[in-house]
PDB file of C-alpha atoms and ligand atoms in Angstrom:
ATOM      1  CA  UNK L  30      -9.124 -25.276  -9.784  1.00 82.00           C
ATOM      2  CA  UNK L  31      -7.051 -22.326 -10.795  1.00 91.00           C
ATOM      3  CA  UNK L  32      -8.742 -18.931 -11.295  1.00 92.00           C
ATOM      4  CA  UNK L  33      -8.649 -19.430 -15.058  1.00 94.00           C
ATOM      5  CA  UNK L  34     -10.331 -22.841 -15.249  1.00 94.00           C
ATOM      6  CA  UNK L  35     -13.000 -21.537 -12.674  1.00 94.00           C
ATOM      7  CA  UNK L  36     -13.844 -18.447 -14.951  1.00 94.00           C
ATOM      8  CA  UNK L  37     -13.624 -20.434 -18.172  1.00 94.00           C
ATOM      9  CA  UNK L  38     -16.357 -22.646 -17.032  1.00 94.00           C
ATOM     10  CA  UNK L  39     -18.199 -19.843 -15.867  1.00 93.00           C
ATOM     11  CA  UNK L  40     -18.143 -18.075 -19.201  1.00 94.00           C
ATOM     12  CA  UNK L  41     -18.969 -21.463 -21.126  1.00 94.00           C
ATOM     13  CA  UNK L  42     -22.201 -21.778 -18.915  1.00 94.00           C
ATOM     14  CA  UNK L  43     -22.977 -18.152 -19.968  1.00 93.00           C
ATOM     15  CA  UNK L  44     -22.759 -16.775 -16.159  1.00 94.00           C
ATOM     16  CA  UNK L  45     -21.021 -13.799 -17.291  1.00 92.00           C
ATOM     17  CA  UNK L  46     -24.136 -11.938 -18.354  1.00 93.00           C
ATOM     18  CA  UNK L  47     -25.435 -12.741 -14.833  1.00 94.00           C
ATOM     19  CA  UNK L  48     -22.494 -11.065 -13.198  1.00 95.00           C
ATOM     20  CA  UNK L  49     -22.927  -8.142 -15.514  1.00 97.00           C
ATOM     21  CA  UNK L  50     -26.248  -7.627 -14.354  1.00 96.00           C
ATOM     22  CA  UNK L  51     -25.781  -7.989 -10.657  1.00 97.00           C
ATOM     23  CA  UNK L  52     -22.708  -5.878 -10.541  1.00 98.00           C
ATOM     24  CA  UNK L  53     -24.065  -3.075 -12.870  1.00 98.00           C
ATOM     25  CA  UNK L  54     -26.433  -1.947  -9.829  1.00 98.00           C
ATOM     26  CA  UNK L  55     -23.304  -0.307  -8.425  1.00 98.00           C
ATOM     27  CA  UNK L  56     -21.115  -0.305 -11.184  1.00 98.00           C
ATOM     28  CA  UNK L  57     -22.948   2.212 -13.163  1.00 98.00           C
ATOM     29  CA  UNK L  58     -22.763   4.784 -10.203  1.00 98.00           C
ATOM     30  CA  UNK L  59     -18.626   4.165 -10.021  1.00 98.00           C
ATOM     31  CA  UNK L  60     -18.214   4.454 -13.626  1.00 98.00           C
ATOM     32  CA  UNK L  61     -19.986   7.665 -13.790  1.00 98.00           C
ATOM     33  CA  UNK L  62     -17.624   9.076 -11.301  1.00 98.00           C
ATOM     34  CA  UNK L  63     -14.745   8.258 -13.621  1.00 98.00           C
ATOM     35  CA  UNK L  64     -12.893  11.457 -14.984  1.00 98.00           C
ATOM     36  CA  UNK L  65     -12.774   9.955 -18.600  1.00 98.00           C
ATOM     37  CA  UNK L  66     -12.429  12.212 -21.556  1.00 98.00           C
ATOM     38  CA  UNK L  67     -13.299  11.650 -24.909  1.00 98.00           C
ATOM     39  CA  UNK L  68     -10.355   9.576 -26.797  1.00 98.00           C
ATOM     40  CA  UNK L  69      -9.031   8.569 -23.493  1.00 98.00           C
ATOM     41  CA  UNK L  70      -7.769   5.085 -23.213  1.00 98.00           C
ATOM     42  CA  UNK L  71      -9.155   2.664 -20.487  1.00 98.00           C
ATOM     43  CA  UNK L  72      -7.991  -0.695 -19.189  1.00 98.00           C
ATOM     44  CA  UNK L  73     -10.701  -2.961 -17.631  1.00 98.00           C
ATOM     45  CA  UNK L  74      -8.847  -5.461 -15.509  1.00 98.00           C
ATOM     46  CA  UNK L  75     -10.456  -8.684 -15.181  1.00 98.00           C
ATOM     47  CA  UNK L  76     -13.388  -7.547 -17.757  1.00 98.00           C
ATOM     48  CA  UNK L  77     -15.537 -10.371 -17.348  1.00 98.00           C
ATOM     49  CA  UNK L  78     -18.329  -9.766 -20.034  1.00 98.00           C
ATOM     50  CA  UNK L  79     -16.724  -6.362 -20.813  1.00 98.00           C
ATOM     51  CA  UNK L  80     -19.937  -4.233 -19.918  1.00 98.00           C
ATOM     52  CA  UNK L  81     -17.937  -1.388 -18.593  1.00 98.00           C
ATOM     53  CA  UNK L  82     -15.852  -0.635 -21.737  1.00 98.00           C
ATOM     54  CA  UNK L  83     -18.796  -1.015 -23.745  1.00 98.00           C
ATOM     55  CA  UNK L  84     -20.728   1.496 -21.399  1.00 98.00           C
ATOM     56  CA  UNK L  85     -17.633   3.994 -21.353  1.00 98.00           C
ATOM     57  CA  UNK L  86     -17.614   3.934 -25.190  1.00 98.00           C
ATOM     58  CA  UNK L  87     -21.179   4.928 -25.450  1.00 97.00           C
ATOM     59  CA  UNK L  88     -21.209   7.387 -22.823  1.00 97.00           C
ATOM     60  CA  UNK L  89     -17.938   9.052 -23.247  1.00 97.00           C
ATOM     61  CA  UNK L  90     -16.527   8.410 -26.670  1.00 97.00           C
ATOM     62  CA  UNK L  91     -13.427   6.738 -25.222  1.00 98.00           C
ATOM     63  CA  UNK L  92     -10.457   5.856 -27.467  1.00 98.00           C
ATOM     64  CA  UNK L  93      -8.908   2.626 -27.988  1.00 98.00           C
ATOM     65  CA  UNK L  94      -9.411   0.593 -24.918  1.00 98.00           C
ATOM     66  CA  UNK L  95      -8.387  -2.797 -23.411  1.00 98.00           C
ATOM     67  CA  UNK L  96     -10.452  -5.423 -21.358  1.00 98.00           C
ATOM     68  CA  UNK L  97      -8.151  -7.834 -20.037  1.00 98.00           C
ATOM     69  CA  UNK L  98      -9.065 -11.202 -18.417  1.00 98.00           C
ATOM     70  CA  UNK L  99      -6.953 -14.108 -17.210  1.00 98.00           C
ATOM     71  CA  UNK L 100      -9.799 -16.477 -18.649  1.00 97.00           C
ATOM     72  CA  UNK L 101      -9.523 -16.912 -22.458  1.00 97.00           C
ATOM     73  CA  UNK L 102     -13.237 -17.805 -22.553  1.00 97.00           C
ATOM     74  CA  UNK L 103     -14.174 -14.643 -20.839  1.00 97.00           C
ATOM     75  CA  UNK L 104     -12.119 -12.385 -23.082  1.00 98.00           C
ATOM     76  CA  UNK L 105     -13.620 -14.292 -26.231  1.00 97.00           C
ATOM     77  CA  UNK L 106     -17.250 -13.847 -25.038  1.00 96.00           C
ATOM     78  CA  UNK L 107     -16.677 -10.146 -24.103  1.00 98.00           C
ATOM     79  CA  UNK L 108     -15.342  -9.769 -27.577  1.00 97.00           C
ATOM     80  CA  UNK L 109     -18.470 -11.168 -29.076  1.00 97.00           C
ATOM     81  CA  UNK L 110     -20.789  -8.681 -27.197  1.00 97.00           C
ATOM     82  CA  UNK L 111     -18.920  -5.817 -29.563  1.00 97.00           C
ATOM     83  CA  UNK L 112     -18.170  -5.060 -33.020  1.00 96.00           C
ATOM     84  CA  UNK L 113     -16.590  -1.738 -32.213  1.00 98.00           C
ATOM     85  CA  UNK L 114     -12.808  -1.814 -33.176  1.00 97.00           C
ATOM     86  CA  UNK L 115     -11.929   0.639 -30.381  1.00 98.00           C
ATOM     87  CA  UNK L 116     -12.993  -1.808 -27.767  1.00 98.00           C
ATOM     88  CA  UNK L 117     -10.564  -4.850 -27.636  1.00 98.00           C
ATOM     89  CA  UNK L 118     -10.492  -7.772 -25.244  1.00 98.00           C
ATOM     90  CA  UNK L 119      -7.431  -9.968 -24.328  1.00 97.00           C
ATOM     91  CA  UNK L 120      -6.473 -12.880 -22.184  1.00 98.00           C
ATOM     92  CA  UNK L 121      -3.513 -11.705 -19.968  1.00 97.00           C
ATOM     93  CA  UNK L 122      -2.495 -11.676 -16.191  1.00 97.00           C
ATOM     94  CA  UNK L 123      -3.031  -8.837 -13.812  1.00 96.00           C
ATOM     95  CA  UNK L 124       0.706  -9.030 -12.631  1.00 97.00           C
ATOM     96  CA  UNK L 125       2.416  -8.801 -15.873  1.00 97.00           C
ATOM     97  CA  UNK L 126       0.121  -6.424 -17.921  1.00 98.00           C
ATOM     98  CA  UNK L 127       0.979  -6.320 -21.931  1.00 97.00           C
ATOM     99  CA  UNK L 128       0.941  -2.622 -21.999  1.00 98.00           C
ATOM    100  CA  UNK L 129       3.545   0.056 -22.252  1.00 98.00           C
ATOM    101  CA  UNK L 130       4.778   2.490 -19.492  1.00 98.00           C
ATOM    102  CA  UNK L 131       2.551   5.592 -19.072  1.00 98.00           C
ATOM    103  CA  UNK L 132       0.217   4.288 -21.916  1.00 98.00           C
ATOM    104  CA  UNK L 133      -3.350   4.066 -20.140  1.00 98.00           C
ATOM    105  CA  UNK L 134      -5.390   7.016 -19.131  1.00 98.00           C
ATOM    106  CA  UNK L 135      -7.591   5.430 -16.690  1.00 98.00           C
ATOM    107  CA  UNK L 136      -8.065   1.682 -15.194  1.00 99.00           C
ATOM    108  CA  UNK L 137     -11.544   0.271 -14.055  1.00 99.00           C
ATOM    109  CA  UNK L 138     -11.950  -3.012 -12.212  1.00 99.00           C
ATOM    110  CA  UNK L 139     -14.814  -4.686 -10.581  1.00 98.00           C
ATOM    111  CA  UNK L 140     -14.751  -7.632  -8.145  1.00 98.00           C
ATOM    112  CA  UNK L 141     -11.607  -8.794  -9.545  1.00 98.00           C
ATOM    113  CA  UNK L 142      -8.376  -7.375  -7.497  1.00 98.00           C
ATOM    114  CA  UNK L 143      -8.966  -9.723  -4.668  1.00 98.00           C
ATOM    115  CA  UNK L 144      -8.304 -12.901  -6.930  1.00 98.00           C
ATOM    116  CA  UNK L 145      -4.700 -11.963  -6.692  1.00 98.00           C
ATOM    117  CA  UNK L 146      -2.686 -13.404  -4.110  1.00 97.00           C
ATOM    118  CA  UNK L 147      -0.600 -10.032  -3.929  1.00 98.00           C
ATOM    119  CA  UNK L 148      -2.821  -7.101  -4.823  1.00 98.00           C
ATOM    120  CA  UNK L 149       0.202  -4.619  -4.159  1.00 98.00           C
ATOM    121  CA  UNK L 150       2.000  -6.325  -7.088  1.00 98.00           C
ATOM    122  CA  UNK L 151      -1.072  -5.543  -9.258  1.00 98.00           C
ATOM    123  CA  UNK L 152      -1.216  -1.933  -8.275  1.00 98.00           C
ATOM    124  CA  UNK L 153       2.524  -1.658  -8.844  1.00 98.00           C
ATOM    125  CA  UNK L 154       1.759  -2.814 -12.427  1.00 98.00           C
ATOM    126  CA  UNK L 155      -1.078  -0.329 -12.812  1.00 98.00           C
ATOM    127  CA  UNK L 156       1.195   2.623 -11.399  1.00 98.00           C
ATOM    128  CA  UNK L 157       3.409   1.550 -14.408  1.00 98.00           C
ATOM    129  CA  UNK L 158       1.223   1.678 -17.126  1.00 98.00           C
ATOM    130  CA  UNK L 159      -0.937   4.762 -15.885  1.00 98.00           C
ATOM    131  CA  UNK L 160       0.022   7.918 -17.348  1.00 98.00           C
ATOM    132  CA  UNK L 161       0.643  10.544 -14.455  1.00 98.00           C
ATOM    133  CA  UNK L 162      -2.625  11.805 -13.128  1.00 98.00           C
ATOM    134  CA  UNK L 163      -4.322   8.728 -14.556  1.00 98.00           C
ATOM    135  CA  UNK L 164      -6.868   6.961 -12.089  1.00 99.00           C
ATOM    136  CA  UNK L 165      -7.533   3.578 -11.064  1.00 99.00           C
ATOM    137  CA  UNK L 166     -11.193   2.976 -10.023  1.00 99.00           C
ATOM    138  CA  UNK L 167     -11.336  -0.362  -7.926  1.00 99.00           C
ATOM    139  CA  UNK L 168     -14.796  -1.560  -6.958  1.00 99.00           C
ATOM    140  CA  UNK L 169     -15.289  -4.738  -4.844  1.00 98.00           C
ATOM    141  CA  UNK L 170     -18.169  -6.398  -2.903  1.00 98.00           C
ATOM    142  CA  UNK L 171     -16.078  -8.880  -1.388  1.00 98.00           C
ATOM    143  CA  UNK L 172     -14.262  -6.985   1.708  1.00 98.00           C
ATOM    144  CA  UNK L 173     -13.872  -7.296   5.400  1.00 98.00           C
ATOM    145  CA  UNK L 174     -16.463  -5.067   6.683  1.00 98.00           C
ATOM    146  CA  UNK L 175     -19.064  -6.723   4.613  1.00 98.00           C
ATOM    147  CA  UNK L 176     -19.108  -9.912   6.538  1.00 98.00           C
ATOM    148  CA  UNK L 177     -21.886 -11.637   4.963  1.00 97.00           C
ATOM    149  CA  UNK L 178     -19.961 -11.759   1.710  1.00 98.00           C
ATOM    150  CA  UNK L 179     -17.222 -13.727   3.423  1.00 97.00           C
ATOM    151  CA  UNK L 180     -18.779 -17.120   2.877  1.00 95.00           C
ATOM    152  CA  UNK L 181     -18.127 -16.578  -1.112  1.00 94.00           C
ATOM    153  CA  UNK L 182     -14.779 -18.206  -0.271  1.00 95.00           C
ATOM    154  CA  UNK L 183     -16.190 -21.286   0.672  1.00 91.00           C
ATOM    155  CA  UNK L 184     -18.233 -21.622  -2.628  1.00 89.00           C
ATOM    156  CA  UNK L 185     -15.216 -20.898  -4.709  1.00 91.00           C
ATOM    157  CA  UNK L 186     -12.537 -23.400  -5.230  1.00 90.00           C
ATOM    158  CA  UNK L 187      -9.941 -20.421  -5.807  1.00 93.00           C
ATOM    159  CA  UNK L 188      -8.161 -18.251  -3.293  1.00 94.00           C
ATOM    160  CA  UNK L 189      -9.529 -14.807  -2.440  1.00 97.00           C
ATOM    161  CA  UNK L 190      -7.646 -12.042  -0.705  1.00 98.00           C
ATOM    162  CA  UNK L 191      -9.809 -10.519   1.937  1.00 98.00           C
ATOM    163  CA  UNK L 192      -8.926  -7.009   2.664  1.00 98.00           C
ATOM    164  CA  UNK L 193     -10.496  -4.229   4.686  1.00 98.00           C
ATOM    165  CA  UNK L 194     -11.138  -0.758   3.608  1.00 98.00           C
ATOM    166  CA  UNK L 195      -8.044   0.193   5.441  1.00 98.00           C
ATOM    167  CA  UNK L 196      -6.214  -2.385   3.767  1.00 98.00           C
ATOM    168  CA  UNK L 197      -7.384  -1.099   0.488  1.00 99.00           C
ATOM    169  CA  UNK L 198      -6.096   2.279   1.086  1.00 98.00           C
ATOM    170  CA  UNK L 199      -2.680   1.018   2.268  1.00 98.00           C
ATOM    171  CA  UNK L 200      -2.362  -1.545  -0.812  1.00 98.00           C
ATOM    172  CA  UNK L 201      -2.622   1.573  -3.051  1.00 99.00           C
ATOM    173  CA  UNK L 202      -0.307   3.617  -1.219  1.00 98.00           C
ATOM    174  CA  UNK L 203       2.121   0.801  -1.141  1.00 98.00           C
ATOM    175  CA  UNK L 204       1.662   0.297  -4.789  1.00 98.00           C
ATOM    176  CA  UNK L 205       2.710   3.947  -5.431  1.00 98.00           C
ATOM    177  CA  UNK L 206      -0.797   5.411  -6.180  1.00 99.00           C
ATOM    178  CA  UNK L 207      -2.480   8.424  -4.090  1.00 98.00           C
ATOM    179  CA  UNK L 208      -5.783   7.482  -2.638  1.00 98.00           C
ATOM    180  CA  UNK L 209      -8.007  10.224  -3.853  1.00 98.00           C
ATOM    181  CA  UNK L 210     -11.364   8.869  -2.480  1.00 97.00           C
ATOM    182  CA  UNK L 211     -12.966   5.946  -0.861  1.00 98.00           C
ATOM    183  CA  UNK L 212     -16.646   5.269  -0.562  1.00 98.00           C
ATOM    184  CA  UNK L 213     -19.369   2.582  -0.354  1.00 98.00           C
ATOM    185  CA  UNK L 214     -22.098   2.525  -3.055  1.00 98.00           C
ATOM    186  CA  UNK L 215     -25.152   0.747  -1.765  1.00 98.00           C
ATOM    187  CA  UNK L 216     -26.937  -1.768  -3.887  1.00 98.00           C
ATOM    188  CA  UNK L 217     -30.475  -0.057  -3.999  1.00 98.00           C
ATOM    189  CA  UNK L 218     -31.832  -2.253  -6.660  1.00 98.00           C
ATOM    190  CA  UNK L 219     -31.449  -6.002  -5.391  1.00 98.00           C
ATOM    191  CA  UNK L 220     -34.863  -6.888  -4.246  1.00 97.00           C
ATOM    192  CA  UNK L 221     -35.114  -7.613  -0.412  1.00 98.00           C
ATOM    193  CA  UNK L 222     -38.233  -9.451   0.312  1.00 98.00           C
ATOM    194  CA  UNK L 223     -40.433  -8.902   3.305  1.00 98.00           C
ATOM    195  CA  UNK L 224     -39.485 -10.402   6.840  1.00 98.00           C
ATOM    196  CA  UNK L 225     -42.026 -12.991   6.679  1.00 98.00           C
ATOM    197  CA  UNK L 226     -40.482 -14.706   3.633  1.00 98.00           C
ATOM    198  CA  UNK L 227     -37.034 -15.486   5.536  1.00 98.00           C
ATOM    199  CA  UNK L 228     -35.080 -17.667   5.724  1.00 97.00           C
ATOM    200  CA  UNK L 229     -34.752 -17.731   1.833  1.00 97.00           C
ATOM    201  CA  UNK L 230     -32.802 -20.482  -0.137  1.00 94.00           C
ATOM    202  CA  UNK L 231     -29.725 -17.862  -0.061  1.00 94.00           C
ATOM    203  CA  UNK L 232     -30.294 -15.631   3.127  1.00 97.00           C
ATOM    204  CA  UNK L 233     -30.947 -16.645   6.876  1.00 97.00           C
ATOM    205  CA  UNK L 234     -32.276 -13.296   7.733  1.00 98.00           C
ATOM    206  CA  UNK L 235     -33.607 -10.039   6.370  1.00 98.00           C
ATOM    207  CA  UNK L 236     -30.942  -8.418   8.606  1.00 98.00           C
ATOM    208  CA  UNK L 237     -28.161 -10.033   6.799  1.00 98.00           C
ATOM    209  CA  UNK L 238     -29.545  -9.355   3.274  1.00 98.00           C
ATOM    210  CA  UNK L 239     -29.923  -5.524   4.513  1.00 98.00           C
ATOM    211  CA  UNK L 240     -26.266  -5.410   5.560  1.00 98.00           C
ATOM    212  CA  UNK L 241     -24.812  -6.797   2.542  1.00 98.00           C
ATOM    213  CA  UNK L 242     -26.833  -4.815   0.058  1.00 98.00           C
ATOM    214  CA  UNK L 243     -27.927  -1.729   1.601  1.00 98.00           C
ATOM    215  CA  UNK L 244     -25.399  -0.997   4.334  1.00 98.00           C
ATOM    216  CA  UNK L 245     -22.266  -2.034   2.396  1.00 98.00           C
ATOM    217  CA  UNK L 246     -22.877  -2.527  -1.360  1.00 98.00           C
ATOM    218  CA  UNK L 247     -19.745  -1.880  -3.175  1.00 98.00           C
ATOM    219  CA  UNK L 248     -16.410  -0.644  -1.812  1.00 99.00           C
ATOM    220  CA  UNK L 249     -14.972   1.797  -4.384  1.00 99.00           C
ATOM    221  CA  UNK L 250     -11.281   2.858  -3.871  1.00 99.00           C
ATOM    222  CA  UNK L 251      -9.784   5.428  -6.422  1.00 99.00           C
ATOM    223  CA  UNK L 252      -6.248   5.909  -6.821  1.00 98.00           C
ATOM    224  CA  UNK L 253      -4.209   8.462  -8.682  1.00 98.00           C
ATOM    225  CA  UNK L 254      -0.853   8.004 -10.331  1.00 98.00           C
ATOM    226  CA  UNK L 255       1.499  10.701  -9.394  1.00 98.00           C
TER     227      UNK L 255
HETATM  228  C1  LIG Z 301     -15.901 -11.962 -10.415  1.00 52.86           C
HETATM  229  S1  LIG Z 301     -15.217 -11.833 -12.280  1.00 52.86           S
HETATM  230  C2  LIG Z 301     -15.842  -9.856 -12.289  1.00 52.86           C
HETATM  231  C3  LIG Z 301     -15.739  -9.783 -13.974  1.00 52.86           C
HETATM  232  C4  LIG Z 301     -16.374  -8.400 -14.314  1.00 52.86           C
HETATM  233  N1  LIG Z 301     -15.400  -7.385 -13.788  1.00 52.86           N
HETATM  234  C5  LIG Z 301     -17.748  -7.881 -13.594  1.00 52.86           C
HETATM  235  O1  LIG Z 301     -17.804  -6.886 -12.908  1.00 52.86           O
HETATM  236  O2  LIG Z 301     -18.632  -8.735 -13.983  1.00 52.86           O
HETATM  237  C6  LIG Z 301     -13.767 -11.598 -12.015  1.00 52.86           C
HETATM  238  C7  LIG Z 301     -12.739 -11.868 -13.224  1.00 52.86           C
HETATM  239  O3  LIG Z 301     -11.446 -11.544 -13.142  1.00 52.86           O
HETATM  240  C8  LIG Z 301     -10.619 -12.390 -13.663  1.00 52.86           C
HETATM  241  N2  LIG Z 301      -9.303 -12.524 -13.204  1.00 52.86           N
HETATM  242  C9  LIG Z 301      -9.206 -13.080 -12.118  1.00 52.86           C
HETATM  243  N3  LIG Z 301      -7.759 -13.282 -11.455  1.00 52.86           N
HETATM  244  C10 LIG Z 301      -7.257 -12.763 -12.899  1.00 52.86           C
HETATM  245  C11 LIG Z 301      -5.810 -12.239 -12.965  1.00 52.86           C
HETATM  246  N4  LIG Z 301      -4.806 -12.806 -12.180  1.00 52.86           N
HETATM  247  N5  LIG Z 301      -5.546 -11.833 -14.436  1.00 52.86           N
HETATM  248  C12 LIG Z 301      -6.572 -11.502 -15.197  1.00 52.86           C
HETATM  249  N6  LIG Z 301      -7.896 -11.812 -14.696  1.00 52.86           N
HETATM  250  C13 LIG Z 301      -8.118 -12.172 -13.698  1.00 52.86           C
HETATM  251  C14 LIG Z 301     -11.376 -13.699 -13.917  1.00 52.86           C
HETATM  252  O4  LIG Z 301     -11.100 -14.373 -15.141  1.00 52.86           O
HETATM  253  C15 LIG Z 301     -13.001 -12.947 -13.949  1.00 52.86           C
HETATM  254  O5  LIG Z 301     -13.402 -12.960 -15.147  1.00 52.86           O
END
């Protein structure tokens, strides 16, 4: 199955709202750190349900912003969740962004970059479309140090690129962005049952669940365009 077919099927089954709910636990903390000013143009790369642009529009009065997704069904359902003309959702590919050079103030992406077989090519594209001083906020839950996320690859019929924290920094630098910050944001909201309830349907041990959510959570890497 291609990435497009996989996420079209997810959107058709209404799974984008479940993703939004889970990702929001940490996404809201990362979004709050973005230096977005009123009127700024933001790109959401691999937008899913489009929650990030809706939130930024509401809290920061962003300007005309674009959510891009390789799944036409995802882009269509994201568009259905808003009637705000300043938030637009498009089908498109990370590696060939339909945006002009130096035309975007900031880029957000959650749980998406690792679907690229060549994240450095994506970062190069972002470097092209970002204005000097613009930022790329890249949030991922699937990364080398968070070992209990690695099994996701077995469950998905699409290739994922597993990178470590230092790989992300290197990828940003190789793609032409300065690395301004890297941090992990723990997920404090996912409920972790008491010891006696393990194993659960999804988790062998409480320790594994604590490692996934409380120790690692989301890896945030922030790049700045020179
Ligand atoms: C796991 S979902 C995350 C969605 C959303 N960012 C969130 O936080 O809920 C990853 C999204 O990236 C999109 N995607 C993956 N590879 C892509 C590519 N090469 N170009 C555009 N979108 C892509 C998928 O279609 C999917 O909607």
